[in-house]
XYZ file of N, CA, C and O in Angstrom:
400
model
N -8.870 11.772 -79.882
C -8.712 13.141 -79.475
C -9.325 13.326 -78.100
O -10.482 13.032 -77.883
N -8.538 13.811 -77.172
C -9.019 14.024 -75.812
C -9.489 15.455 -75.677
O -8.954 16.389 -76.283
N -10.473 15.642 -74.851
C -11.041 16.984 -74.662
C -10.780 17.499 -73.263
O -11.493 18.336 -72.766
N -9.759 16.985 -72.619
C -9.437 17.396 -71.263
C -8.733 18.754 -71.240
O -8.476 19.364 -72.277
N -8.373 19.236 -70.042
C -7.722 20.522 -69.908
C -6.353 20.565 -70.565
O -5.915 21.583 -71.054
N -5.657 19.413 -70.619
C -4.333 19.404 -71.229
C -4.425 19.703 -72.721
O -3.606 20.407 -73.282
N -5.415 19.179 -73.400
C -5.541 19.434 -74.829
C -5.912 20.905 -75.084
O -5.468 21.492 -76.074
N -6.702 21.493 -74.231
C -7.057 22.905 -74.378
C -5.821 23.777 -74.181
O -5.590 24.717 -74.941
N -5.000 23.418 -73.218
C -3.752 24.154 -72.990
C -2.828 24.034 -74.188
O -2.211 25.011 -74.612
N -2.732 22.805 -74.738
C -1.869 22.600 -75.891
C -2.352 23.394 -77.095
O -1.549 23.992 -77.827
N -3.659 23.406 -77.318
C -4.213 24.172 -78.441
C -3.954 25.678 -78.254
O -3.569 26.370 -79.190
N -4.152 26.141 -77.072
C -3.935 27.566 -76.796
C -2.466 27.935 -76.965
O -2.128 28.954 -77.569
N -1.579 27.066 -76.490
C -0.140 27.303 -76.631
C 0.245 27.342 -78.113
O 1.022 28.180 -78.553
N -0.295 26.428 -78.883
C 0.012 26.373 -80.312
C -0.469 27.625 -81.039
O 0.247 28.207 -81.853
N -1.666 28.081 -80.725
C -2.212 29.290 -81.361
C -1.389 30.514 -80.975
O -1.052 31.351 -81.828
N -1.025 30.630 -79.714
C -0.235 31.777 -79.277
C 1.169 31.758 -79.874
O 1.730 32.816 -80.190
N 1.748 30.571 -80.046
C 3.060 30.465 -80.692
C 2.981 30.930 -82.145
O 3.874 31.634 -82.628
N 1.930 30.551 -82.855
C 1.762 30.992 -84.245
C 1.606 32.512 -84.316
O 2.177 33.156 -85.197
N 0.848 33.072 -83.381
C 0.675 34.527 -83.360
C 1.990 35.238 -83.058
O 2.337 36.248 -83.689
N 2.756 34.726 -82.102
C 4.026 35.342 -81.731
C 5.032 35.262 -82.868
O 5.815 36.193 -83.087
N 5.035 34.156 -83.608
C 5.968 34.016 -84.728
C 5.602 34.950 -85.879
O 6.451 35.299 -86.701
N 4.345 35.341 -85.964
C 3.904 36.222 -87.047
C 4.178 37.699 -86.784
O 4.026 38.526 -87.672
N 4.592 38.050 -85.593
C 4.844 39.454 -85.253
C 6.212 39.852 -85.777
O 7.222 39.202 -85.493
N 6.276 40.923 -86.546
C 7.542 41.436 -87.077
C 7.806 42.796 -86.438
O 7.027 43.733 -86.628
N 8.889 42.928 -85.686
C 9.174 44.222 -85.049
C 9.600 45.252 -86.092
O 10.218 44.931 -87.112
N 9.250 46.504 -85.814
C 9.658 47.602 -86.699
C 11.163 47.810 -86.550
O 11.701 47.733 -85.448
N 11.869 48.082 -87.653
C 13.321 48.222 -87.558
C 13.768 49.442 -86.742
O 14.833 49.423 -86.145
N 12.991 50.480 -86.704
C 13.391 51.692 -85.970
C 12.621 51.855 -84.661
O 12.555 52.953 -84.112
N 12.056 50.786 -84.161
C 11.220 50.879 -82.960
C 12.020 51.364 -81.760
O 11.555 52.214 -80.994
N 13.234 50.861 -81.580
C 14.031 51.256 -80.407
C 14.376 52.746 -80.466
O 14.245 53.455 -79.482
N 14.807 53.210 -81.640
C 15.155 54.632 -81.771
C 13.939 55.524 -81.564
O 14.026 56.587 -80.964
N 12.806 55.099 -82.055
C 11.578 55.882 -81.895
C 11.173 55.975 -80.420
O 10.864 57.056 -79.917
N 11.218 54.857 -79.713
C 10.855 54.847 -78.292
C 11.874 55.637 -77.487
O 11.517 56.391 -76.573
N 13.157 55.502 -77.814
C 14.187 56.252 -77.109
C 14.023 57.766 -77.341
O 14.164 58.560 -76.420
N 13.684 58.175 -78.542
C 13.437 59.587 -78.832
C 12.252 60.128 -78.051
O 12.290 61.249 -77.529
N 11.210 59.338 -77.955
C 10.044 59.768 -77.182
C 10.370 59.871 -75.699
O 9.950 60.803 -75.018
N 11.164 58.923 -75.201
C 11.564 58.964 -73.796
C 12.391 60.216 -73.517
O 12.191 60.888 -72.502
N 13.331 60.529 -74.405
C 14.142 61.747 -74.227
C 13.285 63.007 -74.286
O 13.501 63.954 -73.538
N 12.319 63.028 -75.182
C 11.421 64.188 -75.283
C 10.634 64.362 -73.982
O 10.517 65.479 -73.460
N 10.133 63.279 -73.437
C 9.399 63.363 -72.172
C 10.299 63.817 -71.027
O 9.875 64.592 -70.166
N 11.544 63.334 -71.011
C 12.488 63.733 -69.965
C 12.805 65.225 -70.063
O 12.848 65.922 -69.054
N 13.024 65.733 -71.279
C 13.269 67.173 -71.457
C 12.065 67.988 -71.009
O 12.203 69.016 -70.348
N 10.896 67.517 -71.362
C 9.666 68.222 -70.967
C 9.510 68.233 -69.450
O 9.169 69.254 -68.851
N 9.790 67.108 -68.817
C 9.693 67.010 -67.357
C 10.677 67.967 -66.680
O 10.328 68.670 -65.728
N 11.897 68.047 -67.197
C 12.897 68.953 -66.624
C 12.520 70.406 -66.845
O 12.703 71.245 -65.961
N 11.987 70.733 -68.018
C 11.566 72.101 -68.301
C 10.442 72.525 -67.354
O 10.457 73.639 -66.814
N 9.494 71.646 -67.133
C 8.396 71.958 -66.210
C 8.941 72.155 -64.796
O 8.516 73.069 -64.083
N 9.906 71.348 -64.383
C 10.500 71.490 -63.055
C 11.209 72.839 -62.923
O 11.061 73.533 -61.916
N 11.963 73.230 -63.945
C 12.660 74.517 -63.908
C 11.659 75.664 -63.841
O 11.830 76.615 -63.060
N 10.606 75.587 -64.610
C 9.583 76.636 -64.594
C 8.932 76.725 -63.221
O 8.712 77.829 -62.700
N 8.630 75.587 -62.604
C 8.022 75.608 -61.276
C 8.964 76.195 -60.231
O 8.533 76.967 -59.362
N 10.249 75.862 -60.298
C 11.210 76.394 -59.336
C 11.321 77.908 -59.489
O 11.311 78.646 -58.503
N 11.421 78.383 -60.735
C 11.507 79.833 -60.974
C 10.240 80.519 -60.486
O 10.299 81.582 -59.863
N 9.100 79.926 -60.728
C 7.830 80.511 -60.290
C 7.748 80.594 -58.768
O 7.355 81.630 -58.215
N 8.140 79.537 -58.074
C 8.093 79.538 -56.610
C 9.050 80.577 -56.034
O 8.700 81.326 -55.106
N 10.263 80.657 -56.585
C 11.220 81.650 -56.092
C 10.744 83.072 -56.372
O 10.913 83.962 -55.534
N 10.151 83.310 -57.519
C 9.628 84.637 -57.841
C 8.508 85.023 -56.885
O 8.474 86.153 -56.381
N 7.613 84.108 -56.623
C 6.513 84.399 -55.694
C 7.061 84.649 -54.295
O 6.609 85.564 -53.597
N 8.051 83.872 -53.867
C 8.645 84.074 -52.540
C 9.322 85.444 -52.463
O 9.214 86.135 -51.443
N 10.009 85.846 -53.520
C 10.631 87.173 -53.535
C 9.588 88.281 -53.471
O 9.743 89.256 -52.724
N 8.534 88.142 -54.231
C 7.476 89.165 -54.235
C 6.832 89.265 -52.860
O 6.614 90.368 -52.345
N 6.527 88.138 -52.245
C 5.911 88.152 -50.909
C 6.878 88.758 -49.890
O 6.479 89.549 -49.027
N 8.162 88.419 -49.983
C 9.143 88.976 -49.054
C 9.287 90.480 -49.217
O 9.336 91.222 -48.228
N 9.349 90.959 -50.446
C 9.438 92.404 -50.671
C 8.176 93.115 -50.209
O 8.237 94.205 -49.639
N 7.044 92.515 -50.444
C 5.796 93.116 -49.985
C 5.782 93.207 -48.456
O 5.392 94.226 -47.894
N 6.215 92.142 -47.788
C 6.229 92.147 -46.330
C 7.205 93.198 -45.793
O 6.907 93.880 -44.804
N 8.356 93.332 -46.428
C 9.305 94.353 -45.986
C 8.760 95.764 -46.200
O 8.997 96.661 -45.383
N 8.047 95.973 -47.265
C 7.487 97.305 -47.541
C 6.329 97.655 -46.626
O 5.978 98.828 -46.486
N 5.720 96.698 -45.978
C 4.623 96.979 -45.060
C 5.114 97.653 -43.786
O 4.351 98.291 -43.094
N 6.379 97.549 -43.457
C 6.921 98.094 -42.219
C 7.432 99.521 -42.375
O 7.920 100.100 -41.439
N 7.327 100.136 -43.519
C 7.819 101.489 -43.713
C 7.004 102.503 -42.905
O 7.555 103.471 -42.392
N 5.725 102.320 -42.782
C 4.863 103.277 -42.099
C 4.910 103.140 -40.584
O 4.493 104.035 -39.865
N 5.409 102.071 -40.069
C 5.435 101.842 -38.625
C 6.708 102.413 -38.017
O 7.707 102.618 -38.691
N 6.655 102.633 -36.718
C 7.828 103.178 -36.044
C 8.920 102.118 -35.938
O 8.654 100.918 -35.918
N 10.143 102.566 -35.855
C 11.273 101.657 -35.767
C 11.419 101.145 -34.341
O 11.081 101.816 -33.376
N 11.969 99.963 -34.204
C 12.160 99.371 -32.887
C 13.381 99.975 -32.213
O 13.383 100.229 -31.017
N 14.416 100.232 -32.963
C 15.653 100.765 -32.385
C 15.440 102.227 -31.979
O 14.785 102.988 -32.682
N 15.979 102.633 -30.823
C 15.821 104.038 -30.407
C 16.613 104.960 -31.325
O 17.673 104.590 -31.830
N 16.082 106.152 -31.538
C 16.749 107.096 -32.431
C 17.702 108.029 -31.694
O 18.530 108.665 -32.304
N 17.577 108.157 -30.376
C 18.467 109.057 -29.645
C 19.816 108.381 -29.453
O 19.905 107.168 -29.313
N 20.896 109.141 -29.458
C 22.221 108.540 -29.304
C 22.399 107.979 -27.895
O 21.862 108.481 -26.924
N 23.160 106.908 -27.822
C 23.429 106.254 -26.560
C 24.895 106.500 -26.228
O 25.765 106.374 -27.090
N 25.151 106.834 -24.969
C 26.531 107.110 -24.594
C 27.355 105.832 -24.609
O 26.840 104.743 -24.384
N 28.629 105.975 -24.848
C 29.522 104.830 -24.910
C 29.700 104.196 -23.540
O 30.015 103.022 -23.423
N 29.513 104.946 -22.465
C 29.697 104.420 -21.121
C 28.661 103.343 -20.804
O 28.957 102.405 -20.067
N 27.456 103.449 -21.332
C 26.435 102.444 -21.013
C 26.775 101.082 -21.610
O 26.242 100.076 -21.194
N 27.676 101.032 -22.578
C 28.047 99.764 -23.187
C 29.311 99.170 -22.589
O 29.690 98.067 -22.936
N 29.964 99.881 -21.727
C 31.210 99.386 -21.136
C 30.892 98.361 -20.053
O 29.937 98.510 -19.293
N 31.664 97.291 -19.946
C 31.409 96.295 -18.893
C 31.774 96.873 -17.532
O 32.601 97.760 -17.420
N 31.144 96.398 -16.466
C 31.460 96.895 -15.131
C 32.911 96.561 -14.767
O 33.480 95.582 -15.237
N 33.450 97.378 -13.928
C 34.865 97.230 -13.562
C 35.116 95.964 -12.756
O 36.168 95.343 -12.865
N 34.176 95.556 -11.908
C 34.406 94.397 -11.057
C 34.021 93.069 -11.728
O 34.152 92.014 -11.123
N 33.516 93.107 -12.961
C 33.178 91.895 -13.682
C 31.779 91.388 -13.409
O 31.356 90.401 -13.984
N 31.030 92.031 -12.506
C 29.662 91.625 -12.231
C 28.705 92.471 -13.059
O 28.958 93.625 -13.342
N 27.599 91.922 -13.456
C 26.664 92.689 -14.265
C 26.003 93.784 -13.425
O 25.798 93.643 -12.222
N 25.681 94.902 -14.081
C 24.960 95.981 -13.404
C 23.507 95.584 -13.264
O 22.853 95.180 -14.233
N 22.992 95.650 -12.054
C 21.604 95.350 -11.788
C 20.866 96.642 -11.522
O 21.385 97.553 -10.877
N 19.638 96.763 -12.012
C 18.893 97.996 -11.725
C 18.547 98.069 -10.230
O 18.296 97.063 -9.575
N 18.574 99.269 -9.732
C 18.219 99.491 -8.328
C 16.719 99.476 -8.164
O 15.994 100.021 -8.961
N 16.221 98.873 -7.053
C 14.769 98.825 -6.847
C 14.200 100.131 -6.382
O 14.756 101.041 -5.981
């Protein structure tokens, strides 16, 4: 009997082979793992949908709040009527320049 590294490897291989041959897989193992995987996938998608709805709701609330903040301030557009002549293009095709 040799006590070198080859004999240790052979003994270890033999023991591991005996252990592997003694393992009996469960008959429903694949279905059980597949069911768990599907459950996790559904949960992941549900969490994603909830996060998207939450982000959009918060964005809507912030946007409405920002729009409502401008009610008390004056408007940028002038309120007095503007004559139609000021919007007509010049007759000669050149832009009107203000006089100095």
